Every structure is written in structure tokens, then in C-alpha cells.
Amino acid sequence: MKLLINCFLIGCSTFTFQFPALAEPLTKQTNIFTQATPSITDPEEVLDIVSSMEKTWEDQYADHLDLSFSSSESTDNISPNVRTIQTSLVTPTAVEQNLKKGKQLTQSRAAFIWINAYPEYLRITISTENKTQVYDINVSRAEVMTEVEAFVKALRNPYLSPKSDYLPPAQKLYQWIIQPLASTLDEDKIDSLIFCLGKGLRILPLSALHDGEKFLVEDYAVSRLPAFSLTDMTAESLNNQNILAMGASEFEELISLPAVPIELNTIIGEDGKGESFLNQDFTLDNLRSQIETDPFGIVHLATHAKIESGKPKNSYIQFWNEQLNLDEVPRLSQQTGWSNLKLLVLSACETAVINQENNTIDEQVEMSFAGLALQAGVKAVIASSWDISDQGTLGLMAQFYQELPTAPTKTIALQRAQLALLNKNVRLEGENLSNVRSSTPLPETSVLNRPQDFSHPYYWSTFTVIGNPW
């Protein structure tokens, strides 16, 4: 039985499992923060809080990723993107102005939210285009981490949680993180939340937080980044970008991904805005060649990617005939100039976020995940924090690329795709994967493992935008 369960987790087509229907949401808890007011209002103190948080996290990522953010230093392990984004001390005013520019260019109203769990309290700092506020919530780091770990474990292992065990921690975390900000989010008509998270929180599946009636993704598009100072926050449209779609359905030592050929064909589409390469043509040399010769704005890699504990050299992206370790990605960026990419998509990424020795969040893994765009030297990455079924990935990715041309931002395009899965607009019908616009036949080996639908947050909350949210 253990073998069969493991096969299911990595996409094996020999084990059939149907998730139980979502349990009725728990009775909505009392909104203890409905009348919340900012804990700190002095502008100088707010400035100090924001700048010190940013500097602390900048140092943490520099140490973990073995990168330098000095524009004057040049090494093989620094991409051009990293050197140019570190310019000056981050101030609330700079963040507010960036949000205002983002709204002008995209018509999306975003809020920037820093969250850090201290031993005695949870600090939440929120910037909108009009103001920056600091809230200190009376809950200890130990309490927060208990709920975070329960939440992540329940979502990553839903076959062990038949009674929707993720809901209690999802609601507690919503109360602590989102409810104090409710009045600000409503007053400013916010539609997108950009999170910058501290240790232990960086891999939190935020879109699946729950208020007792609905998921956070039903109200807001959600993205995350390592730090404002480490992200190119220029708002830029992804409309009409050429796409390089590459992947593999067969591997010598890893489980097959039989839906990948359909995924690649669906992404490129009938209009052929881009190129696709499968299996033997999915090589690192071909990736270099394609990026060097064509102005691709999006690179989509439909393959196994694994983020392990320790330094980035322990993690990899699997190509047809070799693995690309994450610590080699900055050099690839220098060689090819792919730092000009607007978006890198890793559609079958998996993280070892739960440390097997102590059963807690692995802070090195979460830093590698949250720092993917920074490490890759690209503006943004869409990746999954745990691997899901082959069909679920195909359904979400197909929907994402359908939404991208009309969505104001890439984050809202992902939100729309997640909602399509949640609302069962993307589903299996017989041997076809269907949405409201089309029906796609699945390969026979993929049909053998057939969930009824993809509404469980296990399928859609694993995907997130990392880096530039626009």
C-alpha cells in the first residue's frame, strides 16, 4: 500500500484515488480583529521596520543563494538581473509609489504585505498606494508555526486527511494574517496581495487560507517574493510574448509524465506563438540555443524539478539527458541572456519542505523556493511547491495560458486558473479533460489515474507566482 501511495504522489498511472468531497466549512469563527487598528503609526518607526526587514531578508538570501547584490562586483555566480535590482534602501514611500504605477499600467489594485513571526508576536506590515501600516498580532511564533506545519502537511497529503483537516489551520491563519487587514483591503478595493514572508512562512500555500466561507483565492490574486529590494517590480504586459515550451514525458529513473506532450501542444496553441520541444529535444544545449537565437518572453519547462534541503546545488531541474542544478542557473543566465525573460514556469516542481528528521518546515528548502526567480535571474517564476497529478497540472496550465492574454496581470491569470479548478470548470469527463472552452483527449496511461475533479486545494494551491507579480 505504501508503494501505491508513493506512486500516486509522483504521478504514477497505476493507482486510482478519489478525494472525498470538501467537508462543509467550519462555523465561521468570531472575527476577533474586525476592529483592528495599526499597532505602530509613527512614520519614522514604520520606515525603520520596513527597511530593517528588507535588509535582514536580503542578507539571508545572499547567504543561502551564495549571491552578491553589489553592482560593482562581477563573478560567474551573479546574473545581470541580480546586480541591477539592488539600488537603495527600501522605504514605504517607494513601495507605495510602485503599487500606484502598477495600478496605472495594469488596472490591478495590489497591496504589499510583509509578515514575520517573532517569539512573542506576529508582525504584519501592509502597504497600499496610499499608506503603510504595521500590525502586531498577539500570537507567538510557536503557535503560528504549529498551524503552518499542520496546514502544509494536510494539503500536501490529502489522502491522509479525508475530513478536510486543512480547514482548522487554514482558518486560524486567515484570522491572524488576513482579518486584521480586512478594512484596509476593502477600503482600497484591493484585488491582489503580494506577500513577502519571513522564516517558516515562505512556502505557505496562501491562496488556500479560509475565512470559514471561502478561500482567499476567491477574493484575491496571490503572489510572493523574497524581498521588495530583490525583485524587479516593473509592471509589464505578457500579452503576445513568444513562448518556449519544453519538457519530457519519459525518464530513465523518474516517473513518466504522460500528459506533457498535450501540455506543450496546448501551451503553444493553434496560433503557434512559440516553439515546443519534447523528450530527446529537451536538452540543456537546445535550451541555450533557443534562448540565444529567439526573443522568448516566457519559458515553460514541463519536467521534474526537485528542491531539496541545503544549498541550491542539492536541487535540480531534470532535462532529457542531464540535470541542471539550481546553483548552475545563474551561469546559464549569463551565458544565454535569459535574464530578459518575463516568466519562467516550472509545472512539475516538488519541494522537500517538511524536514524528515524533525517533521518541521525546512527553512533552507523554503528559501530556495521563495528565491527561485532571484536565483534564476528572471523577473518571475510560476512553480508548484508539491507535485500533483499529471492531469491536474495539465488542466491548470492549459487554463492559465488561456487566461493570460486577457488578464490584467500574470498573478490574476493564475488566480482565474485556480478558480476554474476550484469551481470544477476544469474536470475529467470520460477520457477527456474539459473546461468551458474545449475538451482535450488524455493519453491512455494518464486516464488510468482519474480523480473526479480538481476542486480540492491540493491541486490548485500548490502553484504560485514568485517574483514580479505584474
Short mmCIF file of C-alpha atoms in Angstrom, two decimals:
data_model
loop_
_atom_site.label_atom_id
_atom_site.label_comp_id
_atom_site.label_asym_id
_atom_site.label_seq_id
_atom_site.Cartn_x
_atom_site.Cartn_y
_atom_site.Cartn_z
CA MET A 1 0.00 0.00 0.00
CA LYS A 2 2.85 2.37 0.82
CA LEU A 3 4.30 1.84 -2.66
CA LEU A 4 1.00 2.62 -4.31
CA ILE A 5 0.56 5.82 -2.34
CA ASN A 6 4.04 6.96 -3.29
CA CYS A 7 3.25 6.25 -6.93
CA PHE A 8 0.20 8.44 -6.70
CA LEU A 9 2.16 11.32 -5.25
CA ILE A 10 4.58 11.48 -8.15
CA GLY A 11 2.12 10.93 -10.93
CA CYS A 12 2.16 7.15 -11.38
CA SER A 13 -0.71 5.89 -13.51
CA THR A 14 -1.33 2.63 -11.64
CA PHE A 15 -3.10 3.93 -8.56
CA THR A 16 -6.58 5.37 -8.54
CA PHE A 17 -7.64 7.65 -5.72
CA GLN A 18 -10.67 9.88 -5.40
CA PHE A 19 -10.61 12.72 -2.92
CA PRO A 20 -13.64 12.98 -0.72
CA ALA A 21 -15.82 15.99 -1.31
CA LEU A 22 -14.80 19.05 0.63
CA ALA A 23 -16.30 18.98 4.07
CA GLU A 24 -18.66 21.76 4.97
CA PRO A 25 -16.61 24.72 6.18
CA LEU A 26 -16.33 25.10 9.89
CA THR A 27 -18.62 27.57 11.54
CA LYS A 28 -17.13 30.94 10.83
CA GLN A 29 -15.12 31.97 13.85
CA THR A 30 -15.58 35.26 15.59
CA ASN A 31 -13.63 37.93 13.76
CA ILE A 32 -11.55 38.99 16.73
CA PHE A 33 -9.64 41.51 14.63
CA THR A 34 -12.61 43.21 12.99
CA GLN A 35 -11.84 46.47 14.80
CA ALA A 36 -8.07 46.10 14.49
CA THR A 37 -6.07 49.30 14.44
CA PRO A 38 -2.40 49.69 13.49
CA SER A 39 0.00 48.96 16.35
CA ILE A 40 2.64 51.37 15.08
CA THR A 41 1.84 54.63 13.33
CA ASP A 42 4.92 56.83 13.72
CA PRO A 43 6.34 57.32 10.18
CA GLU A 44 9.96 57.08 11.29
CA GLU A 45 9.32 53.85 13.17
CA VAL A 46 7.42 52.38 10.22
CA LEU A 47 10.32 53.33 7.94
CA ASP A 48 12.77 51.61 10.27
CA ILE A 49 10.63 48.46 10.42
CA VAL A 50 10.35 48.17 6.64
CA SER A 51 13.99 48.93 5.85
CA SER A 52 15.35 46.62 8.56
CA MET A 53 13.11 43.72 7.48
CA GLU A 54 14.20 44.15 3.88
CA LYS A 55 17.88 44.31 4.83
CA THR A 56 17.60 41.23 7.04
CA TRP A 57 15.94 39.16 4.33
CA GLU A 58 18.33 40.44 1.70
CA ASP A 59 21.23 39.18 3.82
CA GLN A 60 19.51 35.83 4.38
CA TYR A 61 19.03 35.23 0.66
CA ALA A 62 22.54 36.41 -0.15
CA ASP A 63 23.92 33.84 2.28
CA HIS A 64 21.65 30.98 1.18
CA LEU A 65 21.98 31.51 -2.56
CA ASP A 66 25.68 32.42 -2.46
CA LEU A 67 24.98 35.65 -4.32
CA SER A 68 26.25 39.18 -4.02
CA PHE A 69 23.96 42.10 -4.66
CA SER A 70 26.68 44.68 -5.22
CA SER A 71 26.57 46.25 -8.68
CA SER A 72 30.32 46.84 -8.59
CA GLU A 73 31.27 43.19 -8.13
CA SER A 74 31.34 40.77 -11.07
CA THR A 75 31.54 37.00 -10.62
CA ASP A 76 30.41 33.97 -12.56
CA ASN A 77 27.70 33.33 -9.97
CA ILE A 78 25.87 36.63 -10.34
CA SER A 79 23.32 37.23 -13.06
CA PRO A 80 22.84 40.69 -14.60
CA ASN A 81 19.33 40.82 -13.14
CA VAL A 82 20.61 40.40 -9.58
CA ARG A 83 23.22 43.13 -9.97
CA THR A 84 20.77 45.74 -11.19
CA ILE A 85 17.90 45.28 -8.77
CA GLN A 86 19.80 46.24 -5.63
CA THR A 87 19.81 50.03 -5.71
CA SER A 88 18.89 51.71 -2.45
CA LEU A 89 17.27 51.37 0.93
CA VAL A 90 13.63 50.32 0.66
CA THR A 91 11.17 52.86 2.04
CA PRO A 92 7.39 52.67 2.47
CA THR A 93 7.09 55.57 0.03
CA ALA A 94 8.97 53.65 -2.67
CA VAL A 95 6.68 50.65 -2.24
CA GLU A 96 3.55 52.81 -2.30
CA GLN A 97 4.70 54.55 -5.48
CA ASN A 98 5.41 51.20 -7.14
CA LEU A 99 1.90 49.97 -6.31
CA LYS A 100 0.47 53.17 -7.77
CA LYS A 101 2.44 52.70 -11.01
CA GLY A 102 1.34 49.08 -11.15
CA LYS A 103 -2.30 50.11 -10.93
CA GLN A 104 -1.88 52.72 -13.66
CA LEU A 105 -0.38 50.17 -16.06
CA THR A 106 -2.47 47.09 -15.21
CA GLN A 107 -5.66 48.42 -13.58
CA SER A 108 -4.97 45.97 -10.75
CA ARG A 109 -5.06 47.29 -7.18
CA ALA A 110 -2.41 45.46 -5.16
CA ALA A 111 -1.27 45.53 -1.55
CA PHE A 112 2.24 44.61 -0.44
CA ILE A 113 2.33 42.60 2.80
CA TRP A 114 5.40 41.72 4.88
CA ILE A 115 4.87 39.02 7.51
CA ASN A 116 7.33 37.93 10.16
CA ALA A 117 6.77 35.70 13.19
CA TYR A 118 8.67 36.81 16.28
CA PRO A 119 8.89 34.80 19.52
CA GLU A 120 6.08 36.74 21.22
CA TYR A 121 4.04 38.21 18.35
CA LEU A 122 3.24 38.11 14.65
CA ARG A 123 4.10 41.34 12.80
CA ILE A 124 2.15 42.23 9.66
CA THR A 125 3.11 45.31 7.67
CA ILE A 126 0.91 46.35 4.76
CA SER A 127 1.48 48.96 2.07
CA THR A 128 -1.15 50.19 -0.33
CA GLU A 129 -0.69 53.08 -2.73
CA ASN A 130 -1.90 55.46 -0.02
CA LYS A 131 -0.32 54.30 3.23
CA THR A 132 1.81 51.78 5.14
CA GLN A 133 0.58 50.31 8.42
CA VAL A 134 2.05 47.92 10.99
CA TYR A 135 0.01 45.42 13.00
CA ASP A 136 1.42 43.34 15.85
CA ILE A 137 -0.81 40.34 16.50
CA ASN A 138 -0.76 38.75 19.95
CA VAL A 139 0.19 35.24 18.90
CA SER A 140 3.57 33.60 19.42
CA ARG A 141 5.84 32.22 16.75
CA ALA A 142 5.39 28.74 18.24
CA GLU A 143 1.61 28.99 17.83
CA VAL A 144 1.92 30.26 14.27
CA MET A 145 4.36 27.54 13.24
CA THR A 146 2.16 24.83 14.73
CA GLU A 147 -0.69 25.91 12.46
CA VAL A 148 1.56 26.46 9.42
CA GLU A 149 3.01 22.97 9.70
CA ALA A 150 -0.41 21.37 10.20
CA PHE A 151 -1.77 23.30 7.21
CA VAL A 152 1.08 22.39 4.86
CA LYS A 153 1.09 18.73 5.87
CA ALA A 154 -2.68 18.38 5.43
CA LEU A 155 -2.66 19.96 1.97
CA ARG A 156 0.38 18.03 0.73
CA ASN A 157 -1.05 14.71 1.91
CA PRO A 158 -4.82 14.89 1.34
CA TYR A 159 -5.16 11.12 1.07
CA LEU A 160 -4.38 11.07 4.81
CA SER A 161 -6.87 13.88 5.54
CA PRO A 162 -10.29 12.58 4.47
CA LYS A 163 -12.12 15.06 6.71
CA SER A 164 -10.55 18.22 5.33
CA ASP A 165 -8.03 18.51 8.11
CA TYR A 166 -6.55 21.58 6.44
CA LEU A 167 -9.58 23.74 7.33
CA PRO A 168 -8.90 24.42 11.05
CA PRO A 169 -5.34 25.71 10.49
CA ALA A 170 -6.44 27.47 7.29
CA GLN A 171 -9.00 29.43 9.29
CA LYS A 172 -6.71 30.24 12.20
CA LEU A 173 -4.04 31.54 9.85
CA TYR A 174 -6.63 33.58 7.97
CA GLN A 175 -7.71 35.19 11.25
CA TRP A 176 -4.17 36.06 12.22
CA ILE A 177 -2.88 37.19 8.82
CA ILE A 178 -5.77 38.50 6.73
CA GLN A 179 -8.56 39.53 9.10
CA PRO A 180 -6.61 42.40 10.73
CA LEU A 181 -6.19 43.91 7.26
CA ALA A 182 -9.81 43.48 6.15
CA SER A 183 -10.89 47.11 6.47
CA THR A 184 -7.84 48.40 4.58
CA LEU A 185 -8.28 45.83 1.81
CA ASP A 186 -11.95 46.72 1.46
CA GLU A 187 -11.47 50.49 1.60
CA ASP A 188 -8.75 50.44 -1.07
CA LYS A 189 -10.63 47.91 -3.26
CA ILE A 190 -7.59 45.62 -3.33
CA ASP A 191 -7.72 42.67 -5.76
CA SER A 192 -4.16 41.32 -5.45
CA LEU A 193 -1.91 40.53 -2.49
CA ILE A 194 1.88 40.50 -2.82
CA PHE A 195 3.46 38.70 0.14
CA CYS A 196 7.00 38.97 1.47
CA LEU A 197 7.41 36.31 4.14
CA GLY A 198 9.83 35.56 6.95
CA LYS A 199 11.35 32.29 8.09
CA GLY A 200 8.96 29.37 8.33
CA LEU A 201 6.27 31.14 6.30
CA ARG A 202 7.85 31.33 2.84
CA ILE A 203 6.21 28.23 1.39
CA LEU A 204 2.80 28.79 2.99
CA PRO A 205 0.00 27.98 0.45
CA LEU A 206 -1.64 31.35 1.00
CA SER A 207 -4.35 31.02 -1.66
CA ALA A 208 -5.94 28.22 0.40
CA LEU A 209 -6.36 30.27 3.59
CA HIS A 210 -10.03 30.12 4.55
CA ASP A 211 -12.37 32.59 6.27
CA GLY A 212 -15.00 29.98 7.15
CA GLU A 213 -16.96 30.53 3.95
CA LYS A 214 -14.46 30.80 1.11
CA PHE A 215 -10.80 30.55 0.20
CA LEU A 216 -8.51 33.58 -0.03
CA VAL A 217 -8.09 32.98 -3.78
CA GLU A 218 -11.80 33.67 -4.23
CA ASP A 219 -11.20 37.27 -3.18
CA TYR A 220 -7.59 37.98 -4.14
CA ALA A 221 -4.87 37.01 -6.58
CA VAL A 222 -1.83 35.96 -4.54
CA SER A 223 1.90 36.16 -5.25
CA ARG A 224 5.10 36.18 -3.21
CA LEU A 225 8.66 37.41 -3.50
CA PRO A 226 11.84 37.18 -1.42
CA ALA A 227 12.12 40.93 -0.77
CA PHE A 228 11.00 44.11 -2.49
CA SER A 229 14.62 45.17 -2.92
CA LEU A 230 15.49 41.88 -4.64
CA THR A 231 12.70 41.96 -7.21
CA ASP A 232 12.32 43.82 -10.49
CA MET A 233 8.90 45.31 -9.81
CA THR A 234 8.45 46.97 -13.21
CA ALA A 235 4.89 46.43 -14.43
CA GLU A 236 4.95 44.88 -17.89
CA SER A 237 2.35 43.08 -20.01
CA LEU A 238 2.83 39.45 -21.02
CA ASN A 239 0.49 39.77 -23.98
CA ASN A 240 1.89 38.50 -27.30
CA GLN A 241 5.03 37.06 -25.74
CA ASN A 242 6.72 34.23 -27.62
CA ILE A 243 6.76 31.04 -25.58
CA LEU A 244 9.47 28.38 -25.46
CA ALA A 245 7.77 25.21 -24.17
CA MET A 246 10.00 22.24 -23.40
CA GLY A 247 9.52 19.05 -21.45
CA ALA A 248 9.73 15.29 -21.16
CA SER A 249 7.12 12.59 -20.76
CA GLU A 250 9.64 9.75 -20.32
CA PHE A 251 12.58 9.41 -17.97
CA GLU A 252 15.10 6.68 -17.26
CA GLU A 253 14.88 6.84 -13.47
CA LEU A 254 11.96 9.17 -12.70
CA ILE A 255 8.26 8.54 -13.08
CA SER A 256 6.79 9.28 -16.50
CA LEU A 257 4.62 12.34 -17.17
CA PRO A 258 2.31 11.12 -19.96
CA ALA A 259 0.30 14.34 -20.27
CA VAL A 260 3.35 16.51 -21.02
CA PRO A 261 3.06 16.25 -24.85
CA ILE A 262 -0.51 17.54 -24.62
CA GLU A 263 0.60 20.24 -22.17
CA LEU A 264 3.22 21.54 -24.60
CA ASN A 265 0.86 21.47 -27.59
CA THR A 266 -1.84 23.25 -25.59
CA ILE A 267 0.54 25.99 -24.46
CA ILE A 268 1.78 26.82 -27.95
CA GLY A 269 -1.75 26.59 -29.34
CA GLU A 270 -3.03 26.79 -32.86
CA ASP A 271 -1.59 30.26 -33.45
CA GLY A 272 1.90 28.86 -32.85
CA LYS A 273 3.30 31.78 -30.84
CA GLY A 274 6.48 30.00 -29.91
CA GLU A 275 8.32 26.69 -30.13
CA SER A 276 7.96 23.38 -28.34
CA PHE A 277 10.48 20.58 -27.82
CA LEU A 278 9.78 17.15 -26.31
CA ASN A 279 11.89 14.33 -24.86
CA GLN A 280 15.13 13.92 -26.91
CA ASP A 281 14.93 17.56 -27.99
CA PHE A 282 14.56 18.72 -24.39
CA THR A 283 18.25 19.26 -23.71
CA LEU A 284 20.22 21.95 -21.98
CA ASP A 285 22.15 22.65 -25.18
CA ASN A 286 18.91 23.15 -27.09
CA LEU A 287 17.58 25.44 -24.36
CA ARG A 288 20.73 27.56 -24.64
CA SER A 289 20.50 27.63 -28.42
CA GLN A 290 16.83 28.63 -28.48
CA ILE A 291 17.20 31.42 -25.92
CA GLU A 292 20.29 32.82 -27.63
CA THR A 293 18.62 33.00 -31.05
CA ASP A 294 14.97 33.88 -30.33
CA PRO A 295 13.41 36.64 -28.17
CA PHE A 296 11.26 34.42 -25.95
CA GLY A 297 9.40 36.20 -23.17
CA ILE A 298 8.21 33.02 -21.45
CA VAL A 299 10.00 29.70 -20.92
CA HIS A 300 7.83 26.78 -19.80
CA LEU A 301 9.57 23.61 -18.53
CA ALA A 302 7.22 20.63 -18.10
CA THR A 303 9.53 18.29 -16.23
CA HIS A 304 10.50 17.10 -12.80
CA ALA A 305 12.15 19.73 -10.62
CA LYS A 306 13.15 19.00 -7.06
CA ILE A 307 14.08 21.42 -4.28
CA GLU A 308 15.99 19.63 -1.54
CA SER A 309 17.36 20.71 1.82
CA GLY A 310 20.67 22.55 1.89
CA LYS A 311 22.23 24.82 -0.68
CA PRO A 312 20.83 25.20 -4.23
CA LYS A 313 23.42 22.73 -5.56
CA ASN A 314 21.31 19.98 -3.95
CA SER A 315 18.27 20.90 -6.07
CA TYR A 316 17.74 20.40 -9.77
CA ILE A 317 15.65 20.68 -12.92
CA GLN A 318 15.57 17.44 -14.92
CA PHE A 319 16.32 17.63 -18.64
CA TRP A 320 16.17 14.69 -21.06
CA ASN A 321 19.77 13.60 -20.59
CA GLU A 322 21.01 15.55 -17.56
CA GLN A 323 20.10 17.55 -14.50
CA LEU A 324 20.60 21.28 -14.14
CA ASN A 325 21.45 22.04 -10.53
CA LEU A 326 19.99 25.30 -9.27
CA ASP A 327 23.39 26.70 -8.39
CA GLU A 328 24.28 26.45 -12.10
CA VAL A 329 21.30 28.55 -13.20
CA PRO A 330 22.97 31.97 -12.70
CA ARG A 331 25.79 30.94 -15.05
CA LEU A 332 23.22 29.78 -17.61
CA SER A 333 21.54 33.17 -17.28
CA GLN A 334 24.82 34.93 -18.02
CA GLN A 335 25.59 32.69 -20.99
CA THR A 336 22.20 32.97 -22.66
CA GLY A 337 20.87 36.33 -21.58
CA TRP A 338 17.70 34.73 -20.28
CA SER A 339 17.59 37.35 -17.54
CA ASN A 340 15.43 39.18 -20.09
CA LEU A 341 12.73 36.53 -19.60
CA LYS A 342 9.48 37.87 -18.23
CA LEU A 343 8.39 34.49 -16.85
CA LEU A 344 9.81 31.02 -16.18
CA VAL A 345 7.25 28.27 -15.50
CA LEU A 346 8.17 25.02 -13.70
CA SER A 347 5.00 22.98 -13.91
CA ALA A 348 6.11 19.86 -12.01
CA CYS A 349 8.22 21.28 -9.19
CA GLU A 350 8.33 19.50 -5.85
CA THR A 351 9.87 20.63 -2.57
CA ALA A 352 11.08 18.61 0.40
CA VAL A 353 9.70 21.34 2.65
CA ILE A 354 8.95 19.05 5.59
CA ASN A 355 12.22 18.08 7.24
CA GLN A 356 12.07 14.32 7.73
CA GLU A 357 14.30 14.40 10.80
CA ASN A 358 12.20 16.73 12.95
CA ASN A 359 8.92 16.89 10.95
CA THR A 360 9.02 20.70 10.75
CA ILE A 361 9.31 23.28 7.96
CA ASP A 362 12.75 23.12 6.35
CA GLU A 363 13.85 26.76 6.20
CA GLN A 364 16.54 26.11 3.58
CA VAL A 365 14.02 24.48 1.24
CA GLU A 366 11.54 27.32 1.61
CA MET A 367 14.26 29.89 0.91
CA SER A 368 15.25 28.05 -2.27
CA PHE A 369 11.60 28.02 -3.32
CA ALA A 370 10.85 31.67 -2.49
CA GLY A 371 14.15 32.69 -4.10
CA LEU A 372 13.60 30.85 -7.39
CA ALA A 373 13.20 33.99 -9.51
CA LEU A 374 16.19 35.61 -7.81
CA GLN A 375 18.35 32.51 -8.30
CA ALA A 376 17.25 32.08 -11.93
CA GLY A 377 17.84 35.74 -12.72
CA VAL A 378 14.39 36.17 -14.27
CA LYS A 379 11.60 38.57 -13.39
CA ALA A 380 9.13 35.93 -12.21
CA VAL A 381 8.64 32.20 -11.79
CA ILE A 382 5.47 30.16 -11.54
CA ALA A 383 6.14 26.91 -9.70
CA SER A 384 4.43 24.29 -7.58
CA SER A 385 5.60 23.58 -4.05
CA TRP A 386 4.44 19.97 -4.27
CA ASP A 387 3.87 17.66 -7.20
CA ILE A 388 0.28 16.90 -8.20
CA SER A 389 -1.31 14.56 -10.70
CA ASP A 390 -0.35 14.80 -14.35
CA GLN A 391 -3.92 15.66 -15.33
CA GLY A 392 -4.28 18.35 -12.68
CA THR A 393 -1.12 20.07 -13.87
CA LEU A 394 -2.32 19.92 -17.47
CA GLY A 395 -5.71 21.35 -16.51
CA LEU A 396 -4.31 24.27 -14.54
CA MET A 397 -1.58 25.14 -17.04
CA ALA A 398 -3.91 24.97 -20.02
CA GLN A 399 -6.32 27.29 -18.21
CA PHE A 400 -3.53 29.67 -17.18
CA TYR A 401 -2.36 30.18 -20.75
CA GLN A 402 -5.95 30.67 -21.90
CA GLU A 403 -6.41 33.40 -19.29
CA LEU A 404 -3.04 35.12 -19.77
CA PRO A 405 -3.90 37.22 -22.87
CA THR A 406 -6.88 38.91 -21.19
CA ALA A 407 -5.87 39.01 -17.53
CA PRO A 408 -4.51 42.33 -16.18
CA THR A 409 -1.52 40.52 -14.64
CA LYS A 410 0.07 37.08 -14.62
CA THR A 411 -1.00 36.70 -10.98
CA ILE A 412 -4.64 37.30 -11.87
CA ALA A 413 -4.32 34.84 -14.77
CA LEU A 414 -3.13 32.21 -12.29
CA GLN A 415 -5.95 33.12 -9.90
CA ARG A 416 -8.50 32.60 -12.67
CA ALA A 417 -6.98 29.21 -13.48
CA GLN A 418 -7.07 28.22 -9.82
CA LEU A 419 -10.71 29.25 -9.58
CA ALA A 420 -11.52 27.18 -12.66
CA LEU A 421 -10.24 24.09 -10.85
CA LEU A 422 -11.89 25.05 -7.56
CA ASN A 423 -15.27 25.62 -9.24
CA LYS A 424 -14.98 22.39 -11.28
CA ASN A 425 -14.91 24.24 -14.59
CA VAL A 426 -11.81 22.15 -15.33
CA ARG A 427 -12.71 18.49 -14.87
CA LEU A 428 -12.43 14.99 -16.27
CA GLU A 429 -15.26 13.82 -18.49
CA GLY A 430 -14.72 10.25 -19.58
CA GLU A 431 -11.31 10.15 -21.23
CA ASN A 432 -11.21 13.91 -21.83
CA LEU A 433 -10.01 16.85 -19.79
CA SER A 434 -12.63 19.57 -20.25
CA ASN A 435 -13.05 23.22 -19.45
CA VAL A 436 -15.63 25.78 -20.51
CA ARG A 437 -13.89 26.35 -23.87
CA SER A 438 -12.56 22.99 -25.01
CA SER A 439 -12.17 19.27 -24.40
CA THR A 440 -8.79 17.53 -24.65
CA PRO A 441 -8.34 13.75 -25.02
CA LEU A 442 -5.92 12.35 -22.47
CA PRO A 443 -3.33 9.64 -23.17
CA GLU A 444 -4.46 6.20 -22.07
CA THR A 445 -1.78 5.87 -19.41
CA SER A 446 -2.88 9.17 -17.87
CA VAL A 447 -6.58 8.25 -17.79
CA LEU A 448 -5.91 5.28 -15.50
CA ASN A 449 -5.40 7.57 -12.53
CA ARG A 450 -8.60 9.60 -12.50
CA PRO A 451 -9.75 11.97 -9.78
CA GLN A 452 -13.32 13.12 -10.32
CA ASP A 453 -12.35 16.78 -10.33
CA PHE A 454 -9.62 19.13 -9.18
CA SER A 455 -11.54 21.25 -6.68
CA HIS A 456 -9.52 20.16 -3.64
CA PRO A 457 -6.88 22.80 -2.79
CA TYR A 458 -4.25 20.08 -3.07
CA TYR A 459 -4.47 20.57 -6.83
CA TRP A 460 -4.51 24.35 -7.21
CA SER A 461 -2.98 25.95 -4.10
CA THR A 462 0.45 24.44 -4.77
CA PHE A 463 1.04 26.85 -7.68
CA THR A 464 2.22 30.39 -7.02
CA VAL A 465 3.81 33.39 -8.72
CA ILE A 466 7.25 34.12 -7.28
CA GLY A 467 8.84 37.48 -8.05
CA ASN A 468 7.34 40.24 -10.20
CA PRO A 469 3.54 39.97 -9.76
CA TRP A 470 2.50 42.11 -12.72
#
